[in-house]
Short mmCIF file of C-alpha atoms in Angstrom, two decimals:
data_model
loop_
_atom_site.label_atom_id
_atom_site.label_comp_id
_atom_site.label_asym_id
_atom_site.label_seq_id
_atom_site.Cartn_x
_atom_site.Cartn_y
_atom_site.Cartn_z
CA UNK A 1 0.00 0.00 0.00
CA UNK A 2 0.96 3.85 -0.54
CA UNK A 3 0.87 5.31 2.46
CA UNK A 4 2.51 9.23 2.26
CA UNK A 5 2.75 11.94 5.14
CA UNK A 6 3.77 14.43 2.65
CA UNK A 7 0.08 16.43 2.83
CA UNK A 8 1.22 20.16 4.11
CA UNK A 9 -2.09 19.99 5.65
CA UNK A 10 -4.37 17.65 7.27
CA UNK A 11 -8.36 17.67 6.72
CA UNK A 12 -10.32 19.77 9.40
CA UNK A 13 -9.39 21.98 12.34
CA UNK A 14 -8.78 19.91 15.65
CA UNK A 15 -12.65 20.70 16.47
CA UNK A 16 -13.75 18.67 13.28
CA UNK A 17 -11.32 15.95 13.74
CA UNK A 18 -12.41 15.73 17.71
CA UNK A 19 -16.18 15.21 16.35
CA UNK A 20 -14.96 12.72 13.71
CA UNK A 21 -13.33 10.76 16.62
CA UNK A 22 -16.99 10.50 18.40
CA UNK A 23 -18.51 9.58 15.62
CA UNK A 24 -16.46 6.37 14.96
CA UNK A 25 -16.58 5.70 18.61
CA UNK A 26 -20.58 5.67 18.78
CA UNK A 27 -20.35 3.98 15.93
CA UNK A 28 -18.23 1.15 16.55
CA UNK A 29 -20.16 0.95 19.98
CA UNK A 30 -23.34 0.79 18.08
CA UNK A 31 -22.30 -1.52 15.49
CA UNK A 32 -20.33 -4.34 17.83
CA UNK A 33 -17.00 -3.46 16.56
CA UNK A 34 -13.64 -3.01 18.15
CA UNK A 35 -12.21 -0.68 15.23
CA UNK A 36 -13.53 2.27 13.25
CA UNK A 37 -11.99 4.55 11.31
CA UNK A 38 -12.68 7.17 8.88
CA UNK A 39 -11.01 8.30 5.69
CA UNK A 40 -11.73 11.62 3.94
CA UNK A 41 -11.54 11.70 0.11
CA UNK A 42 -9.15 14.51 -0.95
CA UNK A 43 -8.25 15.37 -4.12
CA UNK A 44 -5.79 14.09 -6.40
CA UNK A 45 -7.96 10.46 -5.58
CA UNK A 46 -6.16 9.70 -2.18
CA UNK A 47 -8.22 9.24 1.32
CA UNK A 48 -6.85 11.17 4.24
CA UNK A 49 -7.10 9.07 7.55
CA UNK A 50 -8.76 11.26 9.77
CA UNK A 51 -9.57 9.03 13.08
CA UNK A 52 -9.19 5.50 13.91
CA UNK A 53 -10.80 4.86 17.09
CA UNK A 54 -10.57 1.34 19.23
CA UNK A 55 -7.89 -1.51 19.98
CA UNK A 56 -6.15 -2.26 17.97
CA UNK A 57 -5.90 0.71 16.40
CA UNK A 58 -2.75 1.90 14.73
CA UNK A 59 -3.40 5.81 16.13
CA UNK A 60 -0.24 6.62 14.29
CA UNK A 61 -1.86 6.60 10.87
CA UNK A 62 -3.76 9.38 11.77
CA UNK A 63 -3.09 12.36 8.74
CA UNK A 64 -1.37 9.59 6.26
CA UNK A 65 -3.06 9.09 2.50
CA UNK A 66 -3.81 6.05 0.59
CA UNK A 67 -4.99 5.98 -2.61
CA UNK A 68 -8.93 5.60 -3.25
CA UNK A 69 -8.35 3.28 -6.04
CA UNK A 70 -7.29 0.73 -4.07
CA UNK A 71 -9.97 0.95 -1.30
CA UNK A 72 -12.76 1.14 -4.78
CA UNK A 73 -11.01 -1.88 -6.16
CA UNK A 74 -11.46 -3.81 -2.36
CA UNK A 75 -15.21 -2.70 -2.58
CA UNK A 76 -16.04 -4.03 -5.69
CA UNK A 77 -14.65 -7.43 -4.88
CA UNK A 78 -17.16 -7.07 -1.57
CA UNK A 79 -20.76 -8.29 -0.79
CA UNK A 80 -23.29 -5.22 -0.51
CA UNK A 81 -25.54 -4.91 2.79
CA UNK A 82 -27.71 -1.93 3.26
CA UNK A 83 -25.21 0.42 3.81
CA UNK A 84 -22.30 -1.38 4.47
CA UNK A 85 -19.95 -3.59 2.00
CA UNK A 86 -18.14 -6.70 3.34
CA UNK A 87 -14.99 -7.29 1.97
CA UNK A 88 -14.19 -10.99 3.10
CA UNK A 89 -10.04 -11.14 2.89
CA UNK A 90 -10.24 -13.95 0.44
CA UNK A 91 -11.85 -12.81 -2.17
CA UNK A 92 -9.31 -10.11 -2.77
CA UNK A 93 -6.86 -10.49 -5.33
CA UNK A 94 -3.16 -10.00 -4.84
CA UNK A 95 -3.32 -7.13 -6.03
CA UNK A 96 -6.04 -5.79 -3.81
CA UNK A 97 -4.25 -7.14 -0.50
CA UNK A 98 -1.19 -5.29 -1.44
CA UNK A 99 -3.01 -1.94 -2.38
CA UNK A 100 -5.46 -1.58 0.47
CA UNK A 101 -2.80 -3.29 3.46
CA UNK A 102 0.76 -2.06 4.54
CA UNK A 103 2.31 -5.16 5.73
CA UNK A 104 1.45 -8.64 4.83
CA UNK A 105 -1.35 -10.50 6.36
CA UNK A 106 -1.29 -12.11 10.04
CA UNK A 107 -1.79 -15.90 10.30
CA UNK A 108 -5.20 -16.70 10.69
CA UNK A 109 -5.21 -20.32 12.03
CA UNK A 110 -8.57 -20.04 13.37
CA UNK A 111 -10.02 -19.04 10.47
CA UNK A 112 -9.25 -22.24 8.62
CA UNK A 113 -11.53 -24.34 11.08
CA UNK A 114 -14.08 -22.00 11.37
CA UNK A 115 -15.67 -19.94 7.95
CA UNK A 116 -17.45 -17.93 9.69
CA UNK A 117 -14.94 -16.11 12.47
CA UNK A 118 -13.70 -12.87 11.38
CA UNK A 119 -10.44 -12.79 9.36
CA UNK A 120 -7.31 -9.73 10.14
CA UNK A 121 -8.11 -8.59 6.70
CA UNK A 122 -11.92 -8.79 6.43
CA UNK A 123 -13.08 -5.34 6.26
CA UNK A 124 -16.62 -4.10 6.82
CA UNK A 125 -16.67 -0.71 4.93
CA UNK A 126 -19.44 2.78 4.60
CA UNK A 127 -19.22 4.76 2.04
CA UNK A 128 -20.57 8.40 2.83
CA UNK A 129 -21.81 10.23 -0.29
CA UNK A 130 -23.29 13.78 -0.82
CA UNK A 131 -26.73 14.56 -2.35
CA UNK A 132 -25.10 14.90 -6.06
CA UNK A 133 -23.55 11.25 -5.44
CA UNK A 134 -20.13 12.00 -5.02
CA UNK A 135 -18.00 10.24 -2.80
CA UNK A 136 -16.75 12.39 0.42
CA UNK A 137 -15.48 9.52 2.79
CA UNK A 138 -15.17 6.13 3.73
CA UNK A 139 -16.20 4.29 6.96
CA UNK A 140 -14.50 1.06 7.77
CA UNK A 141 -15.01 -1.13 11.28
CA UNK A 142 -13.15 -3.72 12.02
CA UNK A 143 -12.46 -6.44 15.11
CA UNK A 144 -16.14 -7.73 15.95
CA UNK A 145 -16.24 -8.11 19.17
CA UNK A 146 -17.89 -11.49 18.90
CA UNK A 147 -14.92 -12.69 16.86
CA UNK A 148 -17.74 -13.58 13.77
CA UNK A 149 -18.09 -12.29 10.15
CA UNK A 150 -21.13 -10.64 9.90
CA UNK A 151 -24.67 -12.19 8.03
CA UNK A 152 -26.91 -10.57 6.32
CA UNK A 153 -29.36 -9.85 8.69
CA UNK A 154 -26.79 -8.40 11.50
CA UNK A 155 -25.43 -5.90 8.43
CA UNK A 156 -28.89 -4.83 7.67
CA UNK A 157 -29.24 -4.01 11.34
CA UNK A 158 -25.78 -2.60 11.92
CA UNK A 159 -27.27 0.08 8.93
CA UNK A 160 -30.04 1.13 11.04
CA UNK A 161 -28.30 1.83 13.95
CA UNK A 162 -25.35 3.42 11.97
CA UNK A 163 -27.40 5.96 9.48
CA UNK A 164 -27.48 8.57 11.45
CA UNK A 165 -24.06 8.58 13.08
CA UNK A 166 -22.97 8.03 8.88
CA UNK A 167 -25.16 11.56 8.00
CA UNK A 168 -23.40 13.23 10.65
CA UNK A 169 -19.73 12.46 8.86
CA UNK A 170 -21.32 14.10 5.61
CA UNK A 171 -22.25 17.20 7.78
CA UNK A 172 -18.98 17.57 9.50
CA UNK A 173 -17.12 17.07 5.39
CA UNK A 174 -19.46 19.81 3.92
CA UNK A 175 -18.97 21.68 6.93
CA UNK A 176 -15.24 22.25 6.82
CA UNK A 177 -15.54 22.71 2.87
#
């Protein structure tokens, strides 16, 4: 993956990025996870990491880029769930692993007994959009706390309980535009 700390400027004043941080708390609360974080689209088609909230979260990504394609290529190769995408870690390519993860993946011996416990590089992912369509941020959680992939049914409630928390990102973006 690309990660760069070469933006002369990080998305938001420290008020914004303070909200942000609540947001993907109450939302991993809400939603059962361990791990949220949210990503900003900025131009030039990279995400800015903006807050990562949870254990264990990597806090020191906070204000690095990644490029969207990668994260758009991961999505497509996902199942869709109300508003939520599940991107189970093997049915990325190569390609996709190497794109959307820094380091190579962590043994996951459980996982081989067990389809449905949740895999390091199974990502459950948001995408925020504005009225006109356009993509302003994504949401991932990650780390169920029950250890378990999610069904169908838990995604579909997991996007009741996370639309509103999900609006508020879009007002904080359009906000600090």
């Amino acid at each position: 993956a690309t990660f760069s700390r070469a933006r002369v400027q990080n998305w938001g004043d420290a008020e914004s990025r303070e909200v942000m941080r609540d947001i993907a708390t109450e939302l991993a609360s809400r939603t059962g996870f361990g791990v949220c974080s949210i990503e900003v689209v900025r131009s030039g088609g990279l995400l800015e990491l903006v807050t990562i909230t949870g254990a264990p979260a990597d806090v020191s990504l906070i204000g690095s880029g990644s490029e969207l394609a990668h994260m758009e290529r991961a999505i497509a190769e996902g199942e869709r769930h109300g508003l939520f995408t599940f991107i189970r870690a093997e049915a990325m390519s190569p390609d996709t692993l190497a794109g959307v993860f820094e380091s190579p993946p962590a043994s996951d011996s459980s996982a081989a007994t067990d389809a449905a416990r949740w895999r390091s590089r199974d990502m459950l992912v948001a995408d925020v959009r504005d009225e006109a369509g356009d993509l302003r941020a994504l949401v991932t959680l990650e780390a169920p706390l029950d250890h378990h992939r999610p069904t169908a049914q838990t995604l579909e409630q997991a996007s009741k309980v996370a639309a509103v928390p999900l609006r508020a990102v879009l007002t904080v973006i359009e906000r600090e535009a």
